Tab-separated table of C-alpha atoms in Angstrom:
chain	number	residue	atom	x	y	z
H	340	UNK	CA	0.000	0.000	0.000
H	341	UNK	CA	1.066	3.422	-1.073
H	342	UNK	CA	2.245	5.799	1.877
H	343	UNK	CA	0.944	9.416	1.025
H	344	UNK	CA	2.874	12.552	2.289
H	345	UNK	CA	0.969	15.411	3.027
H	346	UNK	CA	1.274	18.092	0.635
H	347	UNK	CA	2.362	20.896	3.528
H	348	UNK	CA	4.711	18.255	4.658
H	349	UNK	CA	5.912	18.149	1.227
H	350	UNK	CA	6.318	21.585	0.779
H	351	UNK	CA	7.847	21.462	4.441
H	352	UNK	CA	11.076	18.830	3.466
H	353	UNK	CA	13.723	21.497	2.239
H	354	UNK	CA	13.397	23.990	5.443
H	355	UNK	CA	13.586	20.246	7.479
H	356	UNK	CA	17.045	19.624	5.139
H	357	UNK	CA	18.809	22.389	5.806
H	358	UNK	CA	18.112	23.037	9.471
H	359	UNK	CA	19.034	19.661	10.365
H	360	UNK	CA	21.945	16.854	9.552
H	361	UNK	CA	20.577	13.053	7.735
H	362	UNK	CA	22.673	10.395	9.784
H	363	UNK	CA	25.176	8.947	7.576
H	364	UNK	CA	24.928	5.246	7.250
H	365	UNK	CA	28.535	4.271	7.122
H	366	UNK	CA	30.422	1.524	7.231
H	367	UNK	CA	33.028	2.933	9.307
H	368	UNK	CA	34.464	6.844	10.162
H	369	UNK	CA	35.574	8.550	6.682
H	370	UNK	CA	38.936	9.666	6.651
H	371	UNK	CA	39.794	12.878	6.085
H	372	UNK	CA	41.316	11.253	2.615
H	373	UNK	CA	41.436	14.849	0.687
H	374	UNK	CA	43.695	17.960	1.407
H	375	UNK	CA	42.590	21.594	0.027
H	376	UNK	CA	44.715	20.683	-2.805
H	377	UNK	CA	43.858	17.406	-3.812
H	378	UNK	CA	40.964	15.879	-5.538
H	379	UNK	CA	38.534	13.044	-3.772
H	380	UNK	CA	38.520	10.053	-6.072
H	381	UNK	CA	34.558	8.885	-5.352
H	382	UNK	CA	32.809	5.896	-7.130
H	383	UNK	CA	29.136	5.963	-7.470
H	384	UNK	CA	27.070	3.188	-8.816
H	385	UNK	CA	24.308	5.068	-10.485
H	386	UNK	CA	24.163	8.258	-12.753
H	387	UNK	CA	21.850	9.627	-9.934
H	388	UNK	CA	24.210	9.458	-6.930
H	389	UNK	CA	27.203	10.425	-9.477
H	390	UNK	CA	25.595	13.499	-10.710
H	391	UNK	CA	24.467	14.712	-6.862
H	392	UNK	CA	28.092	14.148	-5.979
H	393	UNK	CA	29.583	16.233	-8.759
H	394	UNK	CA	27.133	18.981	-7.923
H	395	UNK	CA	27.643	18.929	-4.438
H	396	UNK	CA	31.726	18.564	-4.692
H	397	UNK	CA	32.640	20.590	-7.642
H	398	UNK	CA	36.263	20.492	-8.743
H	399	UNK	CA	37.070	18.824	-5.240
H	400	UNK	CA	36.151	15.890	-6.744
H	401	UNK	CA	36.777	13.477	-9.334
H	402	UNK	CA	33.453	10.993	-9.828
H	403	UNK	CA	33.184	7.837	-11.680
H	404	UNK	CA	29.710	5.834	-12.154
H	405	UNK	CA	29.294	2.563	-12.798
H	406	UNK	CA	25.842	2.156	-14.537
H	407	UNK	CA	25.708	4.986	-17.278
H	408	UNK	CA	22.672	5.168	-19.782
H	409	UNK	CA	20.241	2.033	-20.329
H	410	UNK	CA	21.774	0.079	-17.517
H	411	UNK	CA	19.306	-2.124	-15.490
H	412	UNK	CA	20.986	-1.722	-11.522
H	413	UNK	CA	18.702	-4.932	-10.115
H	414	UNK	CA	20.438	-6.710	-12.385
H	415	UNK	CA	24.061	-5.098	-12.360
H	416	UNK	CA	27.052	-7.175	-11.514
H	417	UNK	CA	30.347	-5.471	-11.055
H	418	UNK	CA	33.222	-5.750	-14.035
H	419	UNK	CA	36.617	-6.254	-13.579
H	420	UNK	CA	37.500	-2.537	-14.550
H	421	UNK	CA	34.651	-1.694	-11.729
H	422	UNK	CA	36.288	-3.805	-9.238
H	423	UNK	CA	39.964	-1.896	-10.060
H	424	UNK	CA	38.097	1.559	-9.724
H	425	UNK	CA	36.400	0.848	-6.465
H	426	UNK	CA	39.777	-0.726	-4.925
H	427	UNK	CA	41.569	2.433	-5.768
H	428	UNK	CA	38.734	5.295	-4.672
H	429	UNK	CA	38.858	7.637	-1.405
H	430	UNK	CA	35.326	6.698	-1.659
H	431	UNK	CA	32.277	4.778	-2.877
H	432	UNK	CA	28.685	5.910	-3.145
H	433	UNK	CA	26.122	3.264	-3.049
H	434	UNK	CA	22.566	3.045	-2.888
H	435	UNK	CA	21.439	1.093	-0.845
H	436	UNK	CA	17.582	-0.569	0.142
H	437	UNK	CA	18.645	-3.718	-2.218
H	438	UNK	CA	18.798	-1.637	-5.428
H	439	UNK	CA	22.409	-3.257	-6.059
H	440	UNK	CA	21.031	-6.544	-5.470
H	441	UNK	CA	23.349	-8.363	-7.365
H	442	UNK	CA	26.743	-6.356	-5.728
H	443	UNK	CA	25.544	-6.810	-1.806
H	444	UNK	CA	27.885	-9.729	-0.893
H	445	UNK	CA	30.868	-7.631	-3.029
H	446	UNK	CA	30.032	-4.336	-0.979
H	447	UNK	CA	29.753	-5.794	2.000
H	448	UNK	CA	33.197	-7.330	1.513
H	449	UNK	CA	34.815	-4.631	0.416
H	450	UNK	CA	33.401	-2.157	3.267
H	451	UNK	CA	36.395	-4.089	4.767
H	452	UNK	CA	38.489	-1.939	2.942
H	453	UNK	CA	37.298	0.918	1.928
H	454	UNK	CA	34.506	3.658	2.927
H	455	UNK	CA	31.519	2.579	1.621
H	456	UNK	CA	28.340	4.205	1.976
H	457	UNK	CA	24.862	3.645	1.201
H	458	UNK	CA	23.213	7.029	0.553
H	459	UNK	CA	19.504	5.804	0.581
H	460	UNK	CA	20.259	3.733	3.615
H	461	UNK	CA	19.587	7.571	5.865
H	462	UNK	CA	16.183	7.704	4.839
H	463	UNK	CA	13.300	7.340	8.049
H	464	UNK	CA	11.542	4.512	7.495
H	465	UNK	CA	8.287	6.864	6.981
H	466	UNK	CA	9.495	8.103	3.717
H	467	UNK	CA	9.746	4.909	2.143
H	468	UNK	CA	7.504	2.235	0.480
H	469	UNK	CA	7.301	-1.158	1.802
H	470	UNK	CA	8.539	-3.629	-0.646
H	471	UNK	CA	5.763	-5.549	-2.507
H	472	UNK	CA	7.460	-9.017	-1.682
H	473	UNK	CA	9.959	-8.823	1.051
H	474	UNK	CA	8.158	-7.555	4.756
H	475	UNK	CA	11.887	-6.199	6.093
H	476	UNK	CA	12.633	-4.723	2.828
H	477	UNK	CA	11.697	-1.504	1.072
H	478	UNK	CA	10.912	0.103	-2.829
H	479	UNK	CA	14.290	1.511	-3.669
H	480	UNK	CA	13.576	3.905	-6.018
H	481	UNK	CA	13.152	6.752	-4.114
H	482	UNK	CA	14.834	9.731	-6.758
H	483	UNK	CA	11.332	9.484	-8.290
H	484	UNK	CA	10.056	11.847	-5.885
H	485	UNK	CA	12.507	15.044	-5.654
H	486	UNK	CA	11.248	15.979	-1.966
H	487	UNK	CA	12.934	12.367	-0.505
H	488	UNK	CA	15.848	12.733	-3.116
H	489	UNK	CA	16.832	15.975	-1.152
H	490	UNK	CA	17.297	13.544	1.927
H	491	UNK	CA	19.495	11.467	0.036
H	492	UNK	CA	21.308	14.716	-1.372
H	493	UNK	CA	22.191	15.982	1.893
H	494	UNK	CA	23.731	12.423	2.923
H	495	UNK	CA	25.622	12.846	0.019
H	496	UNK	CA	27.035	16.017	1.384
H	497	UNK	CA	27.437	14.934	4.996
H	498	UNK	CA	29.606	12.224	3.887
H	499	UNK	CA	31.542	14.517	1.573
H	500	UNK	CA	32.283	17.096	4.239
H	501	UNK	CA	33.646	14.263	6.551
H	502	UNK	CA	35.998	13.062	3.847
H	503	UNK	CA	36.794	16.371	3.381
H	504	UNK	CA	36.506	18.630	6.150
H	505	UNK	CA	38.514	21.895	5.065
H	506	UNK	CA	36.206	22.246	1.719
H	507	UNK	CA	32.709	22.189	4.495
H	508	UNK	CA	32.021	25.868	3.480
H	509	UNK	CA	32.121	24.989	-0.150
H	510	UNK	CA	30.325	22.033	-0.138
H	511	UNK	CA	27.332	23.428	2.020
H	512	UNK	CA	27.388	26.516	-0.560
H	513	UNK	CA	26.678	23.910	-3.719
H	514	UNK	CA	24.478	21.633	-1.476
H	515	UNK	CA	22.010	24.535	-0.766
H	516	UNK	CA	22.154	26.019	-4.251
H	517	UNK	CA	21.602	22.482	-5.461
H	518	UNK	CA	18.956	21.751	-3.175
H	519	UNK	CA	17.057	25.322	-4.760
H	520	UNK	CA	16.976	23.495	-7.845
H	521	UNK	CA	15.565	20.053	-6.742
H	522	UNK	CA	13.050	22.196	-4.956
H	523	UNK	CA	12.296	24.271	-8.458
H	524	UNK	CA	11.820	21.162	-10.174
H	525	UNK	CA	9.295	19.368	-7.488
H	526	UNK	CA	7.512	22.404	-7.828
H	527	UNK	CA	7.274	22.229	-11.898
H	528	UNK	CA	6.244	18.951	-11.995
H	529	UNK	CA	3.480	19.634	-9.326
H	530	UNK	CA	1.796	22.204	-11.222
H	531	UNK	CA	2.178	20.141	-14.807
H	532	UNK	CA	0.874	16.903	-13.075
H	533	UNK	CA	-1.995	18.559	-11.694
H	534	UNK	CA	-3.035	19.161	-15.041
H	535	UNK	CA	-3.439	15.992	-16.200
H	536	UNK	CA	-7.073	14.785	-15.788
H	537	UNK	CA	-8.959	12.673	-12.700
H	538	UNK	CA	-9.676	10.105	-15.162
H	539	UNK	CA	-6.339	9.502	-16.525
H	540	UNK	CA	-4.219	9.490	-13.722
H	541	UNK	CA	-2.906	5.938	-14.615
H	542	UNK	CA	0.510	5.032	-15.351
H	543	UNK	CA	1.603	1.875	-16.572
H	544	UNK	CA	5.448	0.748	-17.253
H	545	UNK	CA	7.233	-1.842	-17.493
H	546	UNK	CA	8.407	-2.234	-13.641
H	547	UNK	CA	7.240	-0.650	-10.293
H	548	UNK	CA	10.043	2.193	-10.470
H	549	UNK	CA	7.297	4.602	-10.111
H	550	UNK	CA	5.580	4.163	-6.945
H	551	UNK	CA	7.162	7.106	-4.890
H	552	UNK	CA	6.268	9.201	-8.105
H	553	UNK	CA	2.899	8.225	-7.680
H	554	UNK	CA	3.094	8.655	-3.922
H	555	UNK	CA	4.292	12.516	-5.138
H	556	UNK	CA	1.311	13.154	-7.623
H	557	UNK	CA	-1.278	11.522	-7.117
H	558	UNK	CA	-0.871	8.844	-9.657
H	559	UNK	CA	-1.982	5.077	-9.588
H	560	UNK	CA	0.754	3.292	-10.700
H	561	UNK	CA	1.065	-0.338	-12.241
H	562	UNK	CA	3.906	-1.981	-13.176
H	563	UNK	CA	4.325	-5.117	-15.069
H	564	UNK	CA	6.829	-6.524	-13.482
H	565	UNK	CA	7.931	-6.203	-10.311
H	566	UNK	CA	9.943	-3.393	-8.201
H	567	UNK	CA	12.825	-5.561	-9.267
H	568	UNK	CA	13.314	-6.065	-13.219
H	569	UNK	CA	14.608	-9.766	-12.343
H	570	UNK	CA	10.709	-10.243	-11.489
H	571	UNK	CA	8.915	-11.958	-14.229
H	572	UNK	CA	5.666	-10.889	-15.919
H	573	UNK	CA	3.463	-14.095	-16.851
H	574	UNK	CA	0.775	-14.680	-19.291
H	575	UNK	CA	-1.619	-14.342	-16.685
H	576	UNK	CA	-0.804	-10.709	-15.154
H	577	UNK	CA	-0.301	-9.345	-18.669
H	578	UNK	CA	-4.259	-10.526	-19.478
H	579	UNK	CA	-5.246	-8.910	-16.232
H	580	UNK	CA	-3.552	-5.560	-17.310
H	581	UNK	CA	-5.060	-5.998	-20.843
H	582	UNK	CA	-8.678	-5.950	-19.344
H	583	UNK	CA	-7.570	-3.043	-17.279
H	584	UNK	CA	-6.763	-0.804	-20.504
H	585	UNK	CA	-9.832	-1.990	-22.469
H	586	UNK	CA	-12.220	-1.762	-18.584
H	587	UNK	CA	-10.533	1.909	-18.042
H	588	UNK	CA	-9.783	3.170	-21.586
H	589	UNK	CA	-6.587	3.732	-20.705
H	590	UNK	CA	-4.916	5.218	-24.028
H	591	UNK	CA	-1.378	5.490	-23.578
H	592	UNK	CA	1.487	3.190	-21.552
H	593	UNK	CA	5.237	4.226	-20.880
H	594	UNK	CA	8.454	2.061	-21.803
H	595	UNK	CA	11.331	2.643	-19.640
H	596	UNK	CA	15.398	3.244	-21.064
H	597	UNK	CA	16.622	0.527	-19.150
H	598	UNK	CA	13.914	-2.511	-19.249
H	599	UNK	CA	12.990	-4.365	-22.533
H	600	UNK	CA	9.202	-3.079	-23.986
H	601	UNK	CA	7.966	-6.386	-24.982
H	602	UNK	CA	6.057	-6.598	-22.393
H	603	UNK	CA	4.561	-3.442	-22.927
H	604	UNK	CA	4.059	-3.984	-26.612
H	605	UNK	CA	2.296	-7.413	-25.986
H	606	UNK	CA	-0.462	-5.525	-23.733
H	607	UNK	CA	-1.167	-3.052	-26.491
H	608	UNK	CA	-1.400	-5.558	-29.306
H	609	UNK	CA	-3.749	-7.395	-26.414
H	610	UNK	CA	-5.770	-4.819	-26.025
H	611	UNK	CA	-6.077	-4.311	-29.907
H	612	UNK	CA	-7.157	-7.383	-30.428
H	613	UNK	CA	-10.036	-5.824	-28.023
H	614	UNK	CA	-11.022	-3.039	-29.833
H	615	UNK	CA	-8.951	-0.790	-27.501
H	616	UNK	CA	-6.504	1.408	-29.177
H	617	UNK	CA	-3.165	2.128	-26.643
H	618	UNK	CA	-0.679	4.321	-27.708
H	619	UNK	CA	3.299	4.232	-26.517
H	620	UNK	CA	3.369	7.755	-24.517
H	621	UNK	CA	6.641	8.090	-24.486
H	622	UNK	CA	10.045	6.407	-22.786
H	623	UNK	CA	11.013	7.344	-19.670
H	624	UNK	CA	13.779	7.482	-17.219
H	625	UNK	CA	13.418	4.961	-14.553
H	626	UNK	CA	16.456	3.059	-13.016
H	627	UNK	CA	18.900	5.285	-15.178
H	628	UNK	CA	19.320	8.883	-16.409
H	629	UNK	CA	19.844	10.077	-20.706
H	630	UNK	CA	23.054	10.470	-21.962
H	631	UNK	CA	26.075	11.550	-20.647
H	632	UNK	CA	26.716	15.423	-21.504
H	633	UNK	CA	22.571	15.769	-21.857
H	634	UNK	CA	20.147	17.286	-19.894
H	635	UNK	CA	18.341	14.563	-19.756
H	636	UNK	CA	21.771	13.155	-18.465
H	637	UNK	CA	21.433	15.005	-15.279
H	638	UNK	CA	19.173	14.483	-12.379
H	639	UNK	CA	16.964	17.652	-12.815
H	640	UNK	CA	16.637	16.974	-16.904
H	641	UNK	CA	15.732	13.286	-15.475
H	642	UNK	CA	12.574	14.253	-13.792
H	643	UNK	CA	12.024	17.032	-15.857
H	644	UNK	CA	11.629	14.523	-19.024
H	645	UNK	CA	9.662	12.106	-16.744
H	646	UNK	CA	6.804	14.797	-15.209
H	647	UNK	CA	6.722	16.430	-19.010
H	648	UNK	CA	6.587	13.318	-21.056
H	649	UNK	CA	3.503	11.984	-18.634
H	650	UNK	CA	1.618	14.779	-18.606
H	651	UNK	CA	1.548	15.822	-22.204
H	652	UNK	CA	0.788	11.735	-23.017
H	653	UNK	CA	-1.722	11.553	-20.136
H	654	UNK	CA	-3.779	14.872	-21.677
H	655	UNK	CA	-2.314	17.594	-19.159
H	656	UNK	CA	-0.497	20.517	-19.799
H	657	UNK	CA	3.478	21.215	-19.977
H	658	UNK	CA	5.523	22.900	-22.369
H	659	UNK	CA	6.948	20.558	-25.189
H	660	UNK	CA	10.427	21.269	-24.157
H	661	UNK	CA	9.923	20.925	-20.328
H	662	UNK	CA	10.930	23.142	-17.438
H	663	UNK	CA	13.895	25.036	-18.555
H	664	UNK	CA	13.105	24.329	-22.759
H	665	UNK	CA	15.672	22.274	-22.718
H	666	UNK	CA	14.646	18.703	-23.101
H	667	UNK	CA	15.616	17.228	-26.252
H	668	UNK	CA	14.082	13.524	-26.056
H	669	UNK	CA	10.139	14.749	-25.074
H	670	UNK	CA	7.733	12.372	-27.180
């Protein structure tokens, strides 16, 4: 079941971000790894964390990620090359909640080591979604809603300033500016979203990445496979979601950059074979951001393709080119 926020308490998170400090789920004390003069080598497994990082440390640090563009993380096992990065980094920024599923026994190993800390892992337990299949577990996916990213943004910058306590005033400067932006965004895609009408306020995709989006908006969201992409979708739930299109006329479905769309093609040839015409509304970002160099390859062009993209297919309002008019892969 879906846990709502309250919209003041929404609107409440960024004055609750930076009055107070997130605990920092670490694996041990950070060393103070990086002088004034020297650069923090960090390795982050998604382009999410990465980007944050970069924003937040500026040319203090030197950021690697290890799932660019199209890369599934449920399903991500580290590479040799990763393995050599990780072993040689001040510091590694994980996710954490069980995104990395296939890594956990590797980071948990290597937190032996080296620093390693799960940036999702501060996040009360309120915040988050319960897991659909695991009781003690919960829906990682938690940059879909840019009020509970901020949480994991100012981990992010906790940790940093411990590694590097001399560059504090910096990195509290670029958190806060950062932060502004996040809080810009939210606020676009709350007043675009809203368009969208009561009646088509459905969003299917190919895997539950969107729950805390929904949670945001005001969305019900439905996923073919599971939160996890290793989940499998069967003939029987894809004839369940077919009768859902043709029951509620839905008209448009979403296919995701990093999960295969034959699932979601097989619904809408099932539901043409029932007189119900469904329409691809566009592919959005779900476990991993556009291309490097993009706008869509950043965090805020992430979201800012997601909330456009849904409401323009859904029948709301946004401009074409998004917040800023700078989105380039809208459909």
């Amino acid at each position: 079941m879906i846990h709502k926020l309250s919209l003041s308490r929404r609107k409440g998170l960024l004055s609750t971000l930076t009055a107070a400090l997130v605990a920092v789920a670490t694996v041990f004390t950070l060393p103070a790894t990086a002088s004034a003069a020297d650069k923090l080598n960090v390795v982050a497994t998604t382009g999410m964390i990465a980007d944050a990082a970069r924003r937040i440390g500026g040319d203090a640090v030197e950021v690697r990620a290890l799932m660019g563009p199209g890369v599934d993380p449920h399903a991500y096992r580290q590479t040799r090359t990763d393995i050599v990065a990780m072993t040689k980094a001040d510091l590694i920024l994980r996710h954490g909640l069980f995104l990395e599923a296939q890594m956990e026994e590797f980071f948990e190993k290597l937190g032996r080591t080296r620093p390693v800390v799960a940036v999702a892992g501060a996040l009360p337990e309120d915040l988050l979604i319960a897991h659909d299949d695991y009781a003690d577990k919960f829906d990682p996916h938690v940059w879909m809603d840019p009020d509970r990213w901020q949480h994991v943004v100012v981990t992010i910058r906790d940790t940093l300033i411990e590694a590097m306590p001399t560059r504090q005033r910096d990195l509290e400067a670029n958190t806060a500016a950062y932060l502004q932006e996040i809080e810009a965004l939210g606020t676009f895609a709350d007043q675009a979203l809203a368009t969208v009408p009561d009646d088509g306020r459905v969003l299917i995709t190919a895997h539950d990445a969107f729950n805390y989006f929904g949670d945001a908006y005001g969305f019900e969201v439905i996923g073919i496979q599971g939160i996890s992409t290793q989940s499998e979708a069967g003939l029987h739930r894809v004839a369940e979601l077919v009768d859902l299109l043709v029951d509620r006329k839905v008209k448009a479905v979403f296919v995701e950059s990093s999960v295969s769309d034959r699932s979601i093609r097989a619904l809408i040839e099932g539901a043409a074979s029932k007189g119900q015409e469904v329409t691809i509304g566009g592919s959005l970002f779900s476990d991993a951001m556009g291309e490097p160099g993009s706008y869509e390859g950043t965090y805020l062009g992430m979201i800012d393709h997601n909330a456009t993209t849904i409401t323009r297919a859904l029948g709301g309002d946004a401009p074409e080119k998004g917040r800023l008019g700078q989105l380039s892969e809208t459909m």
